[in-house]
mmCIF file of N, CA and C in Angstrom:
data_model
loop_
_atom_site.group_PDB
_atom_site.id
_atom_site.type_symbol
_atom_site.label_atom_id
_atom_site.label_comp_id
_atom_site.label_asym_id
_atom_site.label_seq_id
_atom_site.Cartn_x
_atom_site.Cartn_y
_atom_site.Cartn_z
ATOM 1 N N UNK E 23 -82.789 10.263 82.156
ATOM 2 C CA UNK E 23 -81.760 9.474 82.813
ATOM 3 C C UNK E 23 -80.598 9.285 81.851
ATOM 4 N N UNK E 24 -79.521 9.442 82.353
ATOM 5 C CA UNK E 24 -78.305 9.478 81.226
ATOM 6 C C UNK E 24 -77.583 7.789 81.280
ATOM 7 N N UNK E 25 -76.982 7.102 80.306
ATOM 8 C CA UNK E 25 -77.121 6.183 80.038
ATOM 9 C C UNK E 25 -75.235 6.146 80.811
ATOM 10 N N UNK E 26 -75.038 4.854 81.381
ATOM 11 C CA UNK E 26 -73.995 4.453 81.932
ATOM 12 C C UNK E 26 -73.540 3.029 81.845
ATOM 13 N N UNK E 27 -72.652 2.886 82.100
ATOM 14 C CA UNK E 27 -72.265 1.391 82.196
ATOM 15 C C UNK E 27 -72.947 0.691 83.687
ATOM 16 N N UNK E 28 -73.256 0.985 84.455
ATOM 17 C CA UNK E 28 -74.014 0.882 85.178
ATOM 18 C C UNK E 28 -75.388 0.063 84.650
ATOM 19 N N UNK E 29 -76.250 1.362 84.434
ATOM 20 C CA UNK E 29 -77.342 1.216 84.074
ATOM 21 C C UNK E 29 -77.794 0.525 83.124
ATOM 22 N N UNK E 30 -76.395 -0.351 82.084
ATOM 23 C CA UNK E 30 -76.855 -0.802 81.025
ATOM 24 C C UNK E 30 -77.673 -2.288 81.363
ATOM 25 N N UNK E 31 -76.899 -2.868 82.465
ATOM 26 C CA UNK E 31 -76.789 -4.335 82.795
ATOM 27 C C UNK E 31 -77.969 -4.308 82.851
ATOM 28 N N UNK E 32 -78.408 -5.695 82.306
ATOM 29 C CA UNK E 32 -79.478 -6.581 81.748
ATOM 30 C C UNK E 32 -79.137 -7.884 82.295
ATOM 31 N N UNK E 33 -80.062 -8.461 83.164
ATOM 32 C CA UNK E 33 -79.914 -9.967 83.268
ATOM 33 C C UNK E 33 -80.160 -10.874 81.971
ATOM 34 N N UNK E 34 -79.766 -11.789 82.324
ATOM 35 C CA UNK E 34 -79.816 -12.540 80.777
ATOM 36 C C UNK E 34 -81.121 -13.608 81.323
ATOM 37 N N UNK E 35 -81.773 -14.413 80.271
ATOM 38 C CA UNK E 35 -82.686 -15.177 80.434
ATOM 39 C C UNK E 35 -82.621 -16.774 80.665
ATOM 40 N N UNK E 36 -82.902 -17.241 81.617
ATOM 41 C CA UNK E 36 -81.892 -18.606 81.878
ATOM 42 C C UNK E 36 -81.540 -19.611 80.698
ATOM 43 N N UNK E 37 -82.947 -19.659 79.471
ATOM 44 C CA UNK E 37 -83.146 -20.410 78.057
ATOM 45 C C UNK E 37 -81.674 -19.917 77.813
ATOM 46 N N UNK E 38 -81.836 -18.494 77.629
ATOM 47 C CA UNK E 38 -80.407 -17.981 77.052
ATOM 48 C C UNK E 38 -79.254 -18.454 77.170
ATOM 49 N N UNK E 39 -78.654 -18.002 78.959
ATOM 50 C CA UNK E 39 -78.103 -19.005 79.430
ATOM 51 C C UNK E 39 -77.171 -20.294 79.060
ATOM 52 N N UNK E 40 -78.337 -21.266 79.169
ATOM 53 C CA UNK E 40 -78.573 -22.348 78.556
ATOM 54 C C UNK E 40 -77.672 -22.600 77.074
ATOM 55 N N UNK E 41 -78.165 -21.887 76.396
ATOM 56 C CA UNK E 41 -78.212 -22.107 75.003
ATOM 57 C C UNK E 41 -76.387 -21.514 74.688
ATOM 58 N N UNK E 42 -75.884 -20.587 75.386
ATOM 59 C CA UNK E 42 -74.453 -20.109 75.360
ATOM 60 C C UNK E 42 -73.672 -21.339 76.335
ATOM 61 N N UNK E 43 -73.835 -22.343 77.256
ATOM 62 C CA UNK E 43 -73.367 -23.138 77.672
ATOM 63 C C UNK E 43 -73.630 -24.159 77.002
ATOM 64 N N UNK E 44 -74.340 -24.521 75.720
ATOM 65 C CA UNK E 44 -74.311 -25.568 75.176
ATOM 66 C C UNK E 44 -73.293 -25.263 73.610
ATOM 67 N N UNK E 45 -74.031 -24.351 73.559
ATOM 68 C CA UNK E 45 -72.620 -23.784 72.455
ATOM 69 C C UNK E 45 -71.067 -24.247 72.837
ATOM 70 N N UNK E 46 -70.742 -23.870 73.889
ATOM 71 C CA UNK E 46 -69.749 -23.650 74.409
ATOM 72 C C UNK E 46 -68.609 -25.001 74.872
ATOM 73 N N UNK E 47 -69.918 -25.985 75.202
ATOM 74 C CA UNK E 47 -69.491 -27.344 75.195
ATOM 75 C C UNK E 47 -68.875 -27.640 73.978
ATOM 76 N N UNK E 48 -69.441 -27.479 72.672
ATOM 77 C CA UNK E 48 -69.181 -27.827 71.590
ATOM 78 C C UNK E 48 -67.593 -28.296 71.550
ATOM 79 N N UNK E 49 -67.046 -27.486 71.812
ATOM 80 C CA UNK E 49 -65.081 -26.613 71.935
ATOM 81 C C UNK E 49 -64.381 -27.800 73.346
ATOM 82 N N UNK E 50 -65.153 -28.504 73.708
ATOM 83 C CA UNK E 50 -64.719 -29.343 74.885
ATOM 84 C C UNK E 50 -64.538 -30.573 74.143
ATOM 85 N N UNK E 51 -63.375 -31.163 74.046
ATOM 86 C CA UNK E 51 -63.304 -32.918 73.634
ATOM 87 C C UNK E 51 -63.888 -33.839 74.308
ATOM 88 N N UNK E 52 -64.644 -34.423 73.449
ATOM 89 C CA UNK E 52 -65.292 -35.768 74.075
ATOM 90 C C UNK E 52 -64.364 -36.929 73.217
ATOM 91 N N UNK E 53 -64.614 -37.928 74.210
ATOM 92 C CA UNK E 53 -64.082 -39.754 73.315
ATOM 93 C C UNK E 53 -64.711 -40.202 73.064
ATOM 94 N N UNK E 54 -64.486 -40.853 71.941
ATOM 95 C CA UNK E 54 -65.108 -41.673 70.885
ATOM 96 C C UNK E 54 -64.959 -43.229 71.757
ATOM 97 N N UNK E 55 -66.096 -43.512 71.725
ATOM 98 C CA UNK E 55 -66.392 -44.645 72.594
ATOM 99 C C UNK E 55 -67.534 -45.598 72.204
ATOM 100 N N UNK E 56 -67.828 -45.633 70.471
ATOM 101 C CA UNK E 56 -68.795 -46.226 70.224
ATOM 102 C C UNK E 56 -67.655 -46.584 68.640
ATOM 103 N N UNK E 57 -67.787 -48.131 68.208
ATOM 104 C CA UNK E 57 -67.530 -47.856 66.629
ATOM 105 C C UNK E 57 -68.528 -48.708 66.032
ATOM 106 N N UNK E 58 -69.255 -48.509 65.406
ATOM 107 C CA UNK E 58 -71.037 -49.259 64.934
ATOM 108 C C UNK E 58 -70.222 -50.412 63.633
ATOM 109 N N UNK E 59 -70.466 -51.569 63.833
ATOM 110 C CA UNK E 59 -69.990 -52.720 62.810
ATOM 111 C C UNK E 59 -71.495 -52.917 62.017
ATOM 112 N N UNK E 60 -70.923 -52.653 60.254
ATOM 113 C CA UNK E 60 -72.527 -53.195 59.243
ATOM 114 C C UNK E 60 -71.632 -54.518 59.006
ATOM 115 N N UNK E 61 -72.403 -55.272 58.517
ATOM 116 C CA UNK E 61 -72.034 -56.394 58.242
ATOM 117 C C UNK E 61 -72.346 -56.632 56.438
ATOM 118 N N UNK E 62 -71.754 -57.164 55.807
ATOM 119 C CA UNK E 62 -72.206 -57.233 54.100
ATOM 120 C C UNK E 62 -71.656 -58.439 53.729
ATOM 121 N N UNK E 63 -72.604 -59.159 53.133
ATOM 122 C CA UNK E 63 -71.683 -59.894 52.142
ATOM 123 C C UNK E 63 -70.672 -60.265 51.579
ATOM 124 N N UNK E 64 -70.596 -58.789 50.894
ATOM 125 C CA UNK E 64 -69.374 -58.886 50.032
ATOM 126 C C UNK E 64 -68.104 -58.636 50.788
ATOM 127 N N UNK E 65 -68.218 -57.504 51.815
ATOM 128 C CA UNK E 65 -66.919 -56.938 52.663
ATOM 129 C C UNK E 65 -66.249 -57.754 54.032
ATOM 130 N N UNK E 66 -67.439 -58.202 54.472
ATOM 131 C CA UNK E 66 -67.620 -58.805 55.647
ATOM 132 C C UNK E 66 -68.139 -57.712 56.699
ATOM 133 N N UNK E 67 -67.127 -57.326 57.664
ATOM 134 C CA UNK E 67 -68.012 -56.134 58.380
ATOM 135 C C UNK E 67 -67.137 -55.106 58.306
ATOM 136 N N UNK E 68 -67.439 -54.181 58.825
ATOM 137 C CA UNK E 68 -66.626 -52.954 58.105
ATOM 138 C C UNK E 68 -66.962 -51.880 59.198
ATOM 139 N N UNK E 69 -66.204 -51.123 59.863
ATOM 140 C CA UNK E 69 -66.705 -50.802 61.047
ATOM 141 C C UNK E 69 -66.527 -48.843 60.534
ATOM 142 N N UNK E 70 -67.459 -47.915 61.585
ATOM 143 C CA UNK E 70 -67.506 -46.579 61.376
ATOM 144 C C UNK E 70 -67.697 -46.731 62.816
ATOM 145 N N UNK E 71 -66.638 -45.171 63.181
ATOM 146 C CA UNK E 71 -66.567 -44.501 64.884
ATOM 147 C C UNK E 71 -68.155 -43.921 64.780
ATOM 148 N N UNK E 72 -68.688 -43.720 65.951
ATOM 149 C CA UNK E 72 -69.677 -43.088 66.314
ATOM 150 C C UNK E 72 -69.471 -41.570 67.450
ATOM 151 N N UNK E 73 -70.222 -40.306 66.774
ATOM 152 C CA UNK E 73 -69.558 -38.923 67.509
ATOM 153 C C UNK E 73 -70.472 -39.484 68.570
ATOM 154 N N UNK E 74 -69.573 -38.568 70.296
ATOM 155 C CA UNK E 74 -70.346 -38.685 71.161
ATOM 156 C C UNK E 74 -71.432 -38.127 71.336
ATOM 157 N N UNK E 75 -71.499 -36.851 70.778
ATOM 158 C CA UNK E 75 -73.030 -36.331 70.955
ATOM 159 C C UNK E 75 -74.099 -36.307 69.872
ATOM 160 N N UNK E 76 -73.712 -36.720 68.553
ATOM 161 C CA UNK E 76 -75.079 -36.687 67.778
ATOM 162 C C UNK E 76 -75.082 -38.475 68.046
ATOM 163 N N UNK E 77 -74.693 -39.267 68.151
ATOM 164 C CA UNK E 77 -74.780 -40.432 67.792
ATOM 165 C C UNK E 77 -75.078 -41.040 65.988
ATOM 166 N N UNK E 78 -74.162 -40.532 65.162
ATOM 167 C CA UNK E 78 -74.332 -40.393 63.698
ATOM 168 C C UNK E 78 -72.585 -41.165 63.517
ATOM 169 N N UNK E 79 -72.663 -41.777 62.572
ATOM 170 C CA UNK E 79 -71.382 -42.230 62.169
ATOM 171 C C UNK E 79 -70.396 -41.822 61.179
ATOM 172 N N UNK E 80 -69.101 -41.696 61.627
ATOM 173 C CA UNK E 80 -68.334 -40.606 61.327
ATOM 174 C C UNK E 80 -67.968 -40.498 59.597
ATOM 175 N N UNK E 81 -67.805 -40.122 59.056
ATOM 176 C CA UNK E 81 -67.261 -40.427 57.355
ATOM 177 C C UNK E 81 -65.917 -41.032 57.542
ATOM 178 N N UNK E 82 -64.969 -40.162 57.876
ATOM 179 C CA UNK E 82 -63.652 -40.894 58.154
ATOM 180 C C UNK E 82 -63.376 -40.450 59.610
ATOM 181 N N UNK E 83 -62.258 -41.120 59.671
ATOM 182 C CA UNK E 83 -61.472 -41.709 61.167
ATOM 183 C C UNK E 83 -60.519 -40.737 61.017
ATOM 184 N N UNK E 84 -60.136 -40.210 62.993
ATOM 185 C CA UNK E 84 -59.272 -39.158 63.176
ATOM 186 C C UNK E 84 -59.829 -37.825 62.633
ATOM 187 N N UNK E 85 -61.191 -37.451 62.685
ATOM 188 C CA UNK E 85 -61.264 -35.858 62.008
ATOM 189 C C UNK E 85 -60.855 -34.676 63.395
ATOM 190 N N UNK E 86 -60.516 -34.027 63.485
ATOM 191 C CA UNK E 86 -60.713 -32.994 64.768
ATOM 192 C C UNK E 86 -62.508 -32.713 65.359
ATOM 193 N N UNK E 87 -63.271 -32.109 64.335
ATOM 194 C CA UNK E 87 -64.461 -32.256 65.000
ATOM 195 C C UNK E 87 -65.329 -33.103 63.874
ATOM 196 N N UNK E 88 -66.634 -33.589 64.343
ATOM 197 C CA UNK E 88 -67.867 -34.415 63.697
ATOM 198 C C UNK E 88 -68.408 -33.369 62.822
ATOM 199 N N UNK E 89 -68.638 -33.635 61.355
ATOM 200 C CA UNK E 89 -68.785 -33.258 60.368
ATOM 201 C C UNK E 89 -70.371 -32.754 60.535
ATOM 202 N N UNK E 90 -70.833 -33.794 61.055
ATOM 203 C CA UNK E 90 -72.682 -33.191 61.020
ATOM 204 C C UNK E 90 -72.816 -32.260 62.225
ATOM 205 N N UNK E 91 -72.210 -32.802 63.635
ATOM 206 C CA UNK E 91 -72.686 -31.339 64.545
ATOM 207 C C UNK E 91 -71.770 -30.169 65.215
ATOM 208 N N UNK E 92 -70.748 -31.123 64.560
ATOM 209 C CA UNK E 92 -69.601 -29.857 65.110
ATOM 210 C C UNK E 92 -68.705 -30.371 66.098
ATOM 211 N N UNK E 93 -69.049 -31.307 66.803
ATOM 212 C CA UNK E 93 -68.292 -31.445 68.452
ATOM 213 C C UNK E 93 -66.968 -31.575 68.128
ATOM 214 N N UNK E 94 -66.142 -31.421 68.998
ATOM 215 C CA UNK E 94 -64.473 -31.804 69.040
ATOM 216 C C UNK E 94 -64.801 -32.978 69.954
ATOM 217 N N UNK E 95 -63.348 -33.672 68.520
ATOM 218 C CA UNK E 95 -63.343 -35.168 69.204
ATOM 219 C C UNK E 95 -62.171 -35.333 69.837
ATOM 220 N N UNK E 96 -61.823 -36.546 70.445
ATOM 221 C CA UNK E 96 -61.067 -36.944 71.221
ATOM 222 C C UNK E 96 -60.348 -38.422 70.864
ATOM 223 N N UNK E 97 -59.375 -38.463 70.381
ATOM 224 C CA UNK E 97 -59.138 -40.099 70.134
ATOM 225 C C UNK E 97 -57.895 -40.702 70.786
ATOM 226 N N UNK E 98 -57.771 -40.665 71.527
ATOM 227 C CA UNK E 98 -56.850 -41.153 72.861
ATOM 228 C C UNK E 98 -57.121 -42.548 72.919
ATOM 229 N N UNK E 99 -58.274 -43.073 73.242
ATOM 230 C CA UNK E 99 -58.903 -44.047 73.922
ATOM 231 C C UNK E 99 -59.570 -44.998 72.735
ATOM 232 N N UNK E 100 -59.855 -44.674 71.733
ATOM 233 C CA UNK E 100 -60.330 -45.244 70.482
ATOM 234 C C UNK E 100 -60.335 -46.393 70.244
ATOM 235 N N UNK E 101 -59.118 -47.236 70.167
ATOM 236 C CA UNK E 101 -59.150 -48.728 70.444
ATOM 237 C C UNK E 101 -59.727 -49.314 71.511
ATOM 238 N N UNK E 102 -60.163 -48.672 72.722
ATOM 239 C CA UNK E 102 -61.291 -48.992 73.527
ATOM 240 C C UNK E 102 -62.726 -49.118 73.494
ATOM 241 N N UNK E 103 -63.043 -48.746 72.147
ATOM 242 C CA UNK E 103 -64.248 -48.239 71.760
ATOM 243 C C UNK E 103 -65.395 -49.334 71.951
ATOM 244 N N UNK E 104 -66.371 -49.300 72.290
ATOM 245 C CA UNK E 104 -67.430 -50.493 72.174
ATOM 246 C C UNK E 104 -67.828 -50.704 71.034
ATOM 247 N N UNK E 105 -68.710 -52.201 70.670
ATOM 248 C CA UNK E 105 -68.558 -52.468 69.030
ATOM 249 C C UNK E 105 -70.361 -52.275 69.383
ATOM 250 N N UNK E 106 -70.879 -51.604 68.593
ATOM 251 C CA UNK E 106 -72.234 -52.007 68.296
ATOM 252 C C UNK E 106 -72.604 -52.138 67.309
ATOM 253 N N UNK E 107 -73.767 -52.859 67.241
ATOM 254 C CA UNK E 107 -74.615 -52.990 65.546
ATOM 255 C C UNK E 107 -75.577 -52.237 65.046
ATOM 256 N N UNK E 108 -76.200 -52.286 64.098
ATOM 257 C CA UNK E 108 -77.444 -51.530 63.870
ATOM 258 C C UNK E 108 -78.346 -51.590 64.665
ATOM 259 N N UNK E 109 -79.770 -51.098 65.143
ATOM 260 C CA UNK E 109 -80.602 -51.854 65.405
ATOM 261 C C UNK E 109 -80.546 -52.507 66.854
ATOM 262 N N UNK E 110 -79.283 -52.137 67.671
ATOM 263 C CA UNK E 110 -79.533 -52.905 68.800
ATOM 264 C C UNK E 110 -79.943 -51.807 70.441
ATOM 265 N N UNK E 111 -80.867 -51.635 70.660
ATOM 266 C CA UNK E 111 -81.076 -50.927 71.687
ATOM 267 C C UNK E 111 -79.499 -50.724 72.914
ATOM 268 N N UNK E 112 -79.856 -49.331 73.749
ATOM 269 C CA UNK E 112 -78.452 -49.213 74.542
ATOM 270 C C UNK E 112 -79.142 -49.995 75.511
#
């Protein structure tokens, strides 16, 4: 059988799929809609944004994407952000 563009097509596997639409999200802006307040002693409280999809807190403020998973952020809305604490269930 002689090989064609035709004949090459291969369905893909839905996991697969999957796994190229989650990639792909990555490149989509989400808003920052969490900023986690520690509280100290010495500082008083001191607040860090939270990324929307790892839920990890950011190093600094305004980056384009989250340092630990990659996502593109969004900061439009930022001063809207909800305040949470350590430790407190959603």
């Amino acid at each position: 059988m002689k090989l064609t563009v035709r004949n090459l097509y291969f369905p893909l596997p839905r996991a697969y799929l999957e796994f190229l639409l989650s990639q792909a999200s990555y490149r989509a802006a989400m808003c920052i809609t969490e900023v986690m307040v520690f509280k100290s002693t010495w500082m008083g409280e001191t607040g860090y944004y939270v990324c929307p999809r790892c839920h990890i807190t950011l190093e600094r403020e305004f980056m384009s994407f989250c340092d630990r998973c990659g996502q593109h952020l969004d900061w439009k809305n930022y001063k809207k952000a909800a305040i949470i604490y350590p430790g407190t269930a959603k």
